[in-house]
Short mmCIF file of C-alpha atoms in Angstrom, two decimals:
data_model
loop_
_atom_site.label_atom_id
_atom_site.label_comp_id
_atom_site.label_asym_id
_atom_site.label_seq_id
_atom_site.Cartn_x
_atom_site.Cartn_y
_atom_site.Cartn_z
CA MET V 1 -51.90 -66.57 -6.75
CA ASN V 2 -51.01 -64.27 -9.63
CA LEU V 3 -47.28 -63.61 -9.44
CA LYS V 4 -47.06 -61.27 -12.44
CA PRO V 5 -47.88 -58.02 -10.57
CA LEU V 6 -45.46 -58.96 -7.80
CA LEU V 7 -42.68 -59.72 -10.28
CA LEU V 8 -43.40 -56.48 -12.10
CA MET V 9 -43.20 -54.51 -8.85
CA LEU V 10 -39.92 -56.19 -7.94
CA GLY V 11 -38.55 -55.37 -11.37
CA LEU V 12 -39.54 -51.73 -11.05
CA ALA V 13 -38.06 -51.59 -7.59
CA CYS V 14 -34.67 -52.60 -9.00
CA ILE V 15 -34.55 -49.70 -11.40
CA PRO V 16 -34.16 -46.86 -8.89
CA ALA V 17 -31.72 -48.98 -6.88
CA THR V 18 -29.51 -49.39 -9.96
CA LEU V 19 -29.75 -45.73 -10.82
CA ALA V 20 -29.03 -44.74 -7.25
CA ALA V 21 -25.91 -46.93 -7.29
CA GLN V 22 -24.53 -44.89 -10.17
CA LYS V 23 -22.71 -41.68 -9.47
CA THR V 24 -21.78 -39.05 -12.00
CA TYR V 25 -18.94 -36.54 -11.91
CA SER V 26 -18.57 -33.69 -14.38
CA LEU V 27 -15.68 -31.55 -15.53
CA SER V 28 -15.50 -28.62 -17.93
CA SER V 29 -12.64 -27.23 -19.96
CA PRO V 30 -11.21 -23.84 -18.91
CA ASP V 31 -13.13 -22.05 -21.68
CA GLY V 32 -16.33 -23.93 -20.78
CA ASN V 33 -16.90 -25.41 -24.25
CA LEU V 34 -15.92 -29.02 -23.58
CA ARG V 35 -17.57 -31.07 -20.84
CA THR V 36 -16.91 -34.63 -19.77
CA THR V 37 -19.15 -36.75 -17.59
CA VAL V 38 -17.74 -39.73 -15.69
CA THR V 39 -20.34 -42.28 -14.64
CA VAL V 40 -19.32 -44.77 -11.95
CA GLY V 41 -21.50 -47.82 -11.34
CA ASP V 42 -21.21 -51.39 -12.52
CA GLU V 43 -18.53 -49.95 -14.80
CA ILE V 44 -16.85 -46.62 -15.45
CA ARG V 45 -17.87 -44.69 -18.55
CA LEU V 46 -16.66 -41.38 -19.96
CA ARG V 47 -18.74 -39.05 -22.11
CA LEU V 48 -17.52 -35.94 -23.94
CA ASP V 49 -19.59 -33.03 -25.27
CA ALA V 50 -18.84 -29.69 -26.91
CA GLY V 51 -21.66 -27.39 -25.90
CA ASP V 52 -24.81 -29.22 -26.98
CA THR V 53 -22.91 -31.42 -29.44
CA PRO V 54 -22.05 -34.96 -28.32
CA LEU V 55 -18.50 -35.92 -29.28
CA LEU V 56 -18.16 -39.24 -27.43
CA ALA V 57 -21.08 -41.34 -26.24
CA PRO V 58 -20.54 -42.99 -22.83
CA SER V 59 -17.43 -45.14 -23.37
CA PRO V 60 -16.22 -47.84 -20.94
CA VAL V 61 -12.76 -47.73 -19.36
CA ALA V 62 -11.26 -50.51 -17.27
CA MET V 63 -8.07 -52.42 -16.53
CA THR V 64 -7.93 -56.18 -15.87
CA LEU V 65 -5.18 -57.40 -13.56
CA GLU V 66 -3.72 -60.87 -13.21
CA GLY V 67 -6.14 -63.05 -11.28
CA GLY V 68 -9.21 -61.46 -12.84
CA GLU V 69 -9.48 -58.27 -10.77
CA VAL V 70 -11.03 -55.55 -12.93
CA LEU V 71 -10.27 -51.95 -12.03
CA GLY V 72 -13.45 -50.14 -12.96
CA GLN V 73 -15.96 -52.92 -12.32
CA ASN V 74 -18.33 -52.16 -9.44
CA ALA V 75 -15.90 -49.43 -8.44
CA ARG V 76 -16.43 -47.46 -5.25
CA VAL V 77 -15.23 -43.87 -5.10
CA VAL V 78 -13.59 -42.97 -1.79
CA ARG V 79 -12.27 -39.52 -2.67
CA THR V 80 -12.58 -36.89 -5.40
CA LYS V 81 -10.43 -33.90 -6.13
CA LYS V 82 -10.63 -31.13 -8.70
CA SER V 83 -7.72 -28.92 -9.63
CA SER V 84 -6.70 -26.44 -12.30
CA VAL V 85 -3.43 -25.50 -13.95
CA ASP V 86 -2.59 -22.41 -15.98
CA GLN V 87 1.11 -22.16 -16.78
CA THR V 88 3.70 -21.92 -19.50
CA ILE V 89 6.08 -24.79 -20.25
CA ALA V 90 9.56 -24.09 -21.59
CA SER V 91 10.09 -26.19 -24.75
CA PRO V 92 13.52 -25.31 -26.18
CA LEU V 93 13.79 -28.44 -28.38
CA TYR V 94 10.20 -28.35 -29.69
CA LYS V 95 8.61 -26.58 -32.64
CA LYS V 96 7.81 -23.76 -30.19
CA ASN V 97 9.95 -22.16 -27.52
CA ARG V 98 7.11 -22.18 -25.01
CA VAL V 99 3.84 -24.10 -24.72
CA MET V 100 0.74 -22.91 -22.91
CA GLU V 101 -0.69 -25.51 -20.53
CA ARG V 102 -4.18 -24.75 -19.24
CA TYR V 103 -6.51 -27.46 -18.00
CA ASN V 104 -9.02 -28.57 -15.38
CA GLN V 105 -8.52 -31.96 -13.76
CA LEU V 106 -10.71 -34.44 -11.92
CA THR V 107 -9.04 -37.17 -9.84
CA LEU V 108 -11.19 -40.07 -8.66
CA SER V 109 -9.70 -42.38 -6.02
CA PHE V 110 -11.30 -45.80 -5.63
CA ARG V 111 -11.43 -48.49 -3.02
CA GLY V 112 -8.69 -50.95 -3.95
CA ASP V 113 -5.87 -48.41 -4.24
CA PHE V 114 -6.41 -47.27 -7.80
CA GLY V 115 -7.48 -44.05 -9.41
CA LEU V 116 -8.66 -42.39 -12.61
CA VAL V 117 -7.32 -38.98 -13.63
CA VAL V 118 -9.35 -37.00 -16.17
CA ARG V 119 -8.14 -33.75 -17.75
CA LEU V 120 -9.96 -31.33 -19.98
CA TYR V 121 -8.04 -28.79 -22.04
CA ASP V 122 -9.75 -26.32 -24.33
CA ASP V 123 -8.66 -28.59 -27.19
CA GLY V 124 -9.20 -32.07 -25.85
CA LEU V 125 -9.65 -34.80 -23.27
CA ALA V 126 -7.06 -37.01 -21.59
CA TYR V 127 -7.48 -39.73 -18.99
CA ARG V 128 -5.26 -42.32 -17.34
CA PHE V 129 -5.37 -44.99 -14.65
CA THR V 130 -3.13 -44.87 -11.57
CA THR V 131 -2.36 -47.57 -9.01
CA ASP V 132 -0.87 -47.35 -5.53
CA ARG V 133 0.11 -50.89 -4.62
CA LYS V 134 3.20 -52.63 -3.36
CA GLY V 135 5.35 -55.00 -5.37
CA THR V 136 4.73 -55.95 -8.99
CA LEU V 137 1.52 -55.51 -10.93
CA ARG V 138 0.62 -57.61 -13.97
CA VAL V 139 -1.92 -56.15 -16.36
CA GLU V 140 -3.80 -58.76 -18.41
CA ASP V 141 -5.65 -56.19 -20.51
CA GLU V 142 -6.94 -52.65 -20.60
CA CYS V 143 -10.35 -51.66 -21.90
CA VAL V 144 -9.87 -48.57 -24.06
CA ALA V 145 -13.03 -47.69 -25.98
CA PHE V 146 -14.23 -44.72 -27.99
CA THR V 147 -17.97 -44.87 -28.71
CA PHE V 148 -19.28 -42.26 -31.13
CA PRO V 149 -22.76 -40.76 -31.31
CA SER V 150 -23.21 -41.75 -34.97
CA ASP V 151 -21.53 -43.72 -37.75
CA CYS V 152 -19.18 -40.92 -38.71
CA ARG V 153 -16.18 -40.99 -41.02
CA ALA V 154 -12.83 -42.31 -39.82
CA VAL V 155 -9.41 -41.67 -41.34
CA VAL V 156 -7.11 -44.44 -40.09
CA PRO V 157 -3.82 -46.23 -40.91
CA TYR V 158 -4.14 -50.02 -40.94
CA VAL V 159 -1.21 -52.24 -40.07
CA ALA V 160 0.06 -53.24 -43.51
CA ARG V 161 1.52 -56.63 -42.59
CA GLY V 162 0.08 -59.89 -41.31
CA LYS V 163 -3.07 -61.87 -41.99
CA GLU V 164 -6.59 -60.66 -41.30
CA PHE V 165 -7.79 -61.45 -37.76
CA ASP V 166 -4.33 -62.85 -36.98
CA PHE V 167 -3.27 -60.05 -34.67
CA GLU V 168 -0.10 -61.83 -33.61
CA SER V 169 1.20 -61.54 -37.18
CA GLN V 170 0.11 -57.89 -37.26
CA PHE V 171 1.91 -57.00 -34.02
CA PHE V 172 5.14 -57.24 -36.07
CA ASN V 173 4.93 -54.24 -38.39
CA SER V 174 6.74 -51.10 -39.52
CA PHE V 175 3.96 -48.63 -38.55
CA GLU V 176 3.91 -47.36 -42.13
CA ASN V 177 0.87 -47.09 -44.39
CA THR V 178 -1.35 -44.65 -46.21
CA TYR V 179 -4.59 -43.68 -44.49
CA THR V 180 -7.96 -45.33 -45.24
CA THR V 181 -11.18 -43.29 -45.13
CA ALA V 182 -14.45 -45.06 -44.32
CA PRO V 183 -17.46 -44.95 -41.96
CA ILE V 184 -16.52 -46.48 -38.61
CA THR V 185 -18.85 -49.45 -39.09
CA GLU V 186 -17.15 -50.24 -42.40
CA LEU V 187 -13.63 -50.39 -40.97
CA ASN V 188 -12.09 -53.83 -41.34
CA PRO V 189 -12.35 -55.53 -37.91
CA GLY V 190 -9.65 -57.98 -38.96
CA ARG V 191 -6.97 -55.32 -39.25
CA LEU V 192 -5.32 -53.39 -36.44
CA ILE V 193 -5.13 -49.60 -36.62
CA PHE V 194 -2.05 -47.80 -35.33
CA LEU V 195 -2.06 -44.28 -33.97
CA PRO V 196 -2.94 -41.52 -34.52
CA ALA V 197 -6.46 -42.04 -35.91
CA LEU V 198 -8.90 -39.30 -36.90
CA VAL V 199 -12.71 -39.30 -36.69
CA GLU V 200 -14.79 -36.59 -38.37
CA LEU V 201 -18.13 -36.07 -36.62
CA ASP V 202 -21.30 -34.99 -38.37
CA GLY V 203 -21.34 -31.68 -36.48
CA GLY V 204 -18.00 -30.63 -37.98
CA TYR V 205 -15.75 -31.56 -35.07
CA LYS V 206 -12.62 -33.59 -35.72
CA LEU V 207 -11.29 -35.95 -33.05
CA VAL V 208 -7.75 -37.34 -33.08
CA ILE V 209 -7.15 -40.39 -30.90
CA THR V 210 -3.63 -40.99 -29.65
CA GLU V 211 -1.68 -41.61 -26.42
CA ALA V 212 1.02 -39.88 -24.39
CA ASP V 213 3.56 -40.65 -21.66
CA LEU V 214 4.02 -44.22 -22.94
CA GLU V 215 6.63 -45.76 -20.63
CA GLY V 216 6.98 -49.36 -19.45
CA TYR V 217 3.74 -50.33 -21.18
CA PRO V 218 2.71 -51.59 -24.62
CA GLY V 219 1.53 -49.21 -27.32
CA LEU V 220 -2.13 -48.88 -28.17
CA TYR V 221 -3.74 -50.24 -31.34
CA LEU V 222 -7.40 -49.74 -32.27
CA ARG V 223 -9.92 -51.81 -34.21
CA GLY V 224 -13.51 -51.50 -35.27
CA ASN V 225 -16.11 -54.23 -34.82
CA GLY V 226 -17.85 -53.90 -38.17
CA GLU V 227 -21.23 -53.25 -36.54
CA THR V 228 -21.33 -50.25 -34.19
CA PRO V 229 -19.60 -46.84 -34.29
CA GLU V 230 -16.93 -47.74 -31.78
CA LEU V 231 -13.16 -48.19 -31.73
CA ARG V 232 -11.62 -50.49 -29.11
CA GLY V 233 -8.06 -50.85 -27.92
CA VAL V 234 -5.80 -53.85 -28.58
CA PHE V 235 -2.40 -54.48 -26.96
CA ALA V 236 0.43 -56.87 -27.81
CA PRO V 237 0.99 -59.35 -24.95
CA TYR V 238 4.37 -59.42 -23.24
CA PRO V 239 7.02 -61.44 -25.15
CA LYS V 240 7.93 -64.77 -23.54
CA ARG V 241 10.41 -65.97 -26.15
CA GLU V 242 12.27 -64.09 -28.90
CA GLU V 243 14.67 -65.07 -31.63
CA GLN V 244 16.83 -63.16 -34.05
CA GLY V 245 15.48 -62.88 -37.59
CA GLY V 246 13.67 -60.59 -39.99
CA HIS V 247 15.34 -58.24 -42.45
CA ASN V 248 19.02 -59.17 -42.69
CA GLN V 249 18.69 -60.83 -39.26
CA LEU V 250 18.46 -57.36 -37.75
CA GLN V 251 15.26 -57.85 -35.76
CA MET V 252 14.02 -59.70 -32.70
CA LEU V 253 10.96 -61.80 -33.55
CA VAL V 254 8.48 -62.81 -30.86
CA ARG V 255 7.82 -66.56 -30.98
CA GLU V 256 5.82 -66.95 -27.77
CA ARG V 257 3.92 -64.56 -25.51
CA GLU V 258 2.80 -64.37 -21.91
CA GLY V 259 -0.82 -64.16 -20.80
CA TYR V 260 -0.52 -60.49 -19.82
CA ILE V 261 0.31 -57.25 -21.62
CA ALA V 262 2.52 -55.67 -18.94
CA SER V 263 4.46 -56.55 -15.83
CA THR V 264 5.17 -53.34 -13.98
CA VAL V 265 5.61 -51.69 -10.61
CA GLY V 266 2.52 -51.58 -8.42
CA SER V 267 2.60 -47.85 -7.81
CA ARG V 268 2.54 -45.87 -11.01
CA ALA V 269 0.62 -43.74 -13.51
CA PHE V 270 -0.30 -45.45 -16.77
CA PRO V 271 -0.23 -43.86 -20.25
CA TRP V 272 -2.65 -41.09 -21.14
CA ARG V 273 -5.51 -41.93 -23.51
CA THR V 274 -6.09 -38.77 -25.50
CA VAL V 275 -8.82 -37.27 -27.68
CA ILE V 276 -7.74 -34.07 -29.42
CA VAL V 277 -10.67 -31.86 -30.49
CA ALA V 278 -10.55 -29.46 -33.44
CA ARG V 279 -12.89 -27.77 -35.91
CA GLU V 280 -10.36 -27.29 -38.69
CA ASP V 281 -7.43 -29.35 -39.96
CA ARG V 282 -4.97 -26.50 -39.47
CA GLU V 283 -5.66 -26.60 -35.72
CA LEU V 284 -4.28 -30.15 -35.59
CA LEU V 285 -0.95 -29.04 -37.03
CA ASP V 286 -0.55 -26.57 -34.19
CA ASN V 287 -1.79 -28.87 -31.40
CA ASP V 288 0.48 -29.43 -28.38
CA MET V 289 -1.55 -32.02 -26.45
CA VAL V 290 1.02 -34.83 -26.56
CA TYR V 291 3.83 -32.47 -25.57
CA ARG V 292 1.84 -31.13 -22.61
CA LEU V 293 1.07 -34.65 -21.37
CA ALA V 294 4.65 -35.90 -21.67
CA PRO V 295 6.70 -36.19 -18.46
CA GLU V 296 9.32 -33.59 -17.69
CA SER V 297 12.73 -34.18 -19.21
CA ARG V 298 15.02 -36.31 -17.07
CA ILE V 299 18.09 -34.96 -18.88
CA GLY V 300 19.62 -32.26 -16.74
CA ASP V 301 21.97 -30.74 -19.31
CA THR V 302 20.38 -30.50 -22.76
CA SER V 303 22.95 -28.13 -24.26
CA TRP V 304 24.49 -30.97 -26.30
CA ILE V 305 21.20 -31.70 -28.09
CA ARG V 306 21.09 -29.89 -31.43
CA PRO V 307 17.86 -30.54 -33.35
CA GLY V 308 17.87 -30.01 -37.09
CA LYS V 309 16.81 -31.15 -40.53
CA VAL V 310 18.59 -33.97 -42.29
CA ALA V 311 19.39 -35.10 -45.84
CA TRP V 312 18.47 -38.79 -46.00
CA ASP V 313 19.97 -41.11 -48.61
CA TRP V 314 17.17 -43.70 -48.32
CA TRP V 315 14.73 -41.49 -50.19
CA ASN V 316 16.65 -41.83 -53.43
CA THR V 317 18.81 -44.93 -52.67
CA CYS V 318 22.03 -42.92 -53.05
CA ASN V 319 21.32 -42.33 -56.74
CA LEU V 320 23.05 -39.20 -57.96
CA THR V 321 23.23 -37.92 -61.51
CA GLY V 322 25.67 -35.65 -63.25
CA VAL V 323 28.65 -36.73 -61.12
CA ASP V 324 32.04 -38.07 -62.23
CA PHE V 325 32.00 -41.07 -59.85
CA LYS V 326 29.84 -44.11 -59.24
CA ALA V 327 27.06 -43.11 -56.86
CA GLY V 328 26.29 -45.38 -53.95
CA MET V 329 27.36 -46.23 -50.42
CA ASN V 330 30.75 -44.53 -50.70
CA THR V 331 32.69 -41.51 -49.53
CA PRO V 332 32.27 -39.33 -52.69
CA THR V 333 28.49 -39.78 -52.60
CA TYR V 334 28.25 -38.67 -48.99
CA LYS V 335 30.46 -35.66 -49.67
CA LYS V 336 27.85 -34.65 -52.23
CA TYR V 337 25.15 -35.09 -49.60
CA ILE V 338 27.15 -32.85 -47.27
CA ASP V 339 27.42 -30.25 -50.06
CA PHE V 340 23.65 -30.48 -50.62
CA ALA V 341 22.91 -30.09 -46.92
CA ALA V 342 25.19 -27.06 -46.66
CA GLU V 343 23.68 -25.41 -49.74
CA ASN V 344 20.13 -25.92 -48.40
CA GLN V 345 20.82 -24.99 -44.78
CA LEU V 346 20.24 -28.49 -43.40
CA GLU V 347 22.05 -29.41 -40.22
CA TYR V 348 22.77 -33.12 -40.78
CA ILE V 349 23.09 -36.02 -43.18
CA ILE V 350 22.30 -39.66 -42.41
CA ILE V 351 24.45 -42.54 -43.59
CA ASP V 352 21.88 -45.31 -43.70
CA GLU V 353 22.15 -49.10 -43.66
CA GLY V 354 25.23 -50.46 -45.40
CA TRP V 355 28.09 -48.60 -43.77
CA SER V 356 28.72 -51.42 -41.25
CA GLY V 357 28.35 -55.17 -41.08
CA LYS V 358 25.08 -56.78 -40.08
CA GLU V 359 26.42 -58.10 -36.77
CA SER V 360 28.67 -55.30 -35.58
CA LEU V 361 29.06 -51.54 -35.50
CA MET V 362 32.80 -51.79 -34.91
CA GLU V 363 33.88 -54.51 -37.33
CA ASP V 364 33.27 -55.27 -40.99
CA ILE V 365 32.99 -51.54 -41.81
CA SER V 366 32.49 -50.90 -45.52
CA PRO V 367 35.85 -50.10 -47.15
CA GLU V 368 33.99 -47.66 -49.42
CA ILE V 369 33.11 -45.44 -46.45
CA ASN V 370 35.75 -43.33 -44.73
CA LEU V 371 33.97 -41.96 -41.69
CA GLU V 372 36.89 -39.89 -40.41
CA GLU V 373 37.21 -38.17 -43.77
CA LEU V 374 33.48 -37.50 -43.94
CA VAL V 375 33.39 -36.10 -40.41
CA ALA V 376 36.25 -33.74 -41.24
CA TYR V 377 34.57 -32.67 -44.49
CA GLY V 378 31.27 -32.15 -42.68
CA ASN V 379 32.97 -30.02 -40.05
CA GLN V 380 34.33 -27.75 -42.78
CA LYS V 381 30.79 -27.29 -44.10
CA GLY V 382 29.06 -27.12 -40.71
CA ILE V 383 27.20 -30.40 -41.28
CA GLY V 384 26.91 -33.18 -38.70
CA ILE V 385 26.76 -36.90 -39.52
CA ILE V 386 24.24 -39.38 -38.08
CA LEU V 387 24.76 -43.14 -38.49
CA TRP V 388 22.11 -45.79 -39.01
CA ALA V 389 21.89 -48.73 -36.58
CA SER V 390 19.31 -51.43 -35.95
CA TRP V 391 17.63 -51.80 -32.56
CA ARG V 392 18.94 -55.36 -32.17
CA ASN V 393 22.39 -54.40 -33.40
CA LEU V 394 22.75 -51.53 -30.95
CA THR V 395 20.89 -52.84 -27.91
CA GLY V 396 20.40 -56.56 -28.47
CA GLY V 397 16.69 -55.90 -28.08
CA GLY V 398 17.20 -55.03 -24.41
CA ASP V 399 19.03 -52.53 -22.26
CA ILE V 400 22.16 -50.78 -23.51
CA SER V 401 25.16 -52.77 -22.29
CA PRO V 402 28.65 -51.51 -21.36
CA ALA V 403 29.88 -52.85 -24.70
CA VAL V 404 27.32 -50.72 -26.52
CA GLU V 405 28.30 -47.71 -24.41
CA GLN V 406 31.83 -48.29 -25.67
CA VAL V 407 30.60 -48.29 -29.28
CA ILE V 408 28.69 -45.04 -28.74
CA SER V 409 31.71 -43.45 -27.04
CA HIS V 410 33.96 -44.54 -29.92
CA TYR V 411 31.85 -42.80 -32.55
CA ALA V 412 31.19 -39.76 -30.38
CA GLN V 413 34.94 -39.23 -30.05
CA MET V 414 35.21 -39.57 -33.82
CA GLY V 415 32.75 -36.70 -34.19
CA ILE V 416 29.58 -38.60 -35.15
CA LYS V 417 26.57 -36.67 -33.84
CA GLY V 418 24.13 -39.52 -33.21
CA PHE V 419 22.46 -42.75 -34.29
CA LYS V 420 19.22 -43.32 -36.12
CA ILE V 421 17.82 -46.47 -34.48
CA ASP V 422 15.77 -48.58 -36.89
CA PHE V 423 13.79 -51.82 -37.19
CA PHE V 424 11.92 -51.91 -33.91
CA ASP V 425 8.82 -53.18 -35.72
CA ARG V 426 7.12 -53.77 -32.38
CA ASP V 427 5.65 -51.80 -29.50
CA ASP V 428 5.02 -54.44 -26.86
CA GLN V 429 6.19 -53.58 -23.35
CA LEU V 430 9.64 -55.11 -23.84
CA ALA V 431 10.28 -53.10 -27.01
CA ILE V 432 8.97 -49.87 -25.46
CA SER V 433 11.02 -50.31 -22.29
CA SER V 434 14.26 -50.82 -24.24
CA THR V 435 13.90 -47.34 -25.75
CA GLU V 436 13.53 -45.51 -22.43
#
């Protein structure tokens, strides 16, 4: 008996079954230019187009929970909902007084008590996972992928520290570097990319990849694979053991990690994954996507918050010329900074590292710095003073304790306007949560 025709027929019979198992859901931006297609089958994939121009090829999204459950694998949609918003957001402490928020939203609810929320603005795409479960949820990993229609040019900042392909050593970094420009397939797969990252498509569109509403979850890195035009997400696992170290013993170094990236509440919304769309660079400067996606302020009274520009000694290491005193970390130097700020209509100065001891903000204060005198002098000139402090020094790498509240109260009563918190050098879940 010849089995080949039978096998061929069986193979062909599987094709329509597979296609039938897939469902597609579409969403357009309010102006109709952007369109995203969500395909749900063996996996969930998102595609993004601008008119007839493909911006993102179908890109997988998923979340792996402890125990191997994958949200997004063989998912079954139980409910869909579309909604629209057209409103104005008050933004008194932003670069604008008001922000226009106009979007269309698709919410997919899946069997297993999880969901995917997709938004389309006229200037970009955002999506996020949600879960509705009891107790604690441990996330082993999240699949964040951006697949592009061609090998277009990327403009990205690599992590500057650590060894190639040793991501653990790269997770400890200052998030500072110049940007590298290269085709996506030529990006170094051994180096992590921190956000934001820009991709310039052949059709003239520019896409900026970033995230928003990052709370109780690790920050997103990206990396290329050296072969295909795709960027994939990487997350630092949750710290299991830390020890004090780093620059002047001011940092908390992770020495051992857990097998998951986040331990969190079972009912929550996860961070937004965002693709900002623009045709010209100047549009990116005026983009409000991250602000729109941020949660509402939980601070009831914001009248005490006074944003402003600052004169920062670090830029020139307190080097002054043409003065009749020795420049440096001392009271006369900072009086000159106050004079400079007043003359140039700046609101603040920062007194950076060196005013206090490495282990305390209340003891071992530099005898060369008279804070009370500087506060009084600043008040005469209308200039506020901000003090430097390390993350470990101020919080111990965790929540703010009553002792730290006492320190903050002490300097607030003195007239200090705030602290510049430095040397996080991490964005794992523990580090992110300590800043909330």
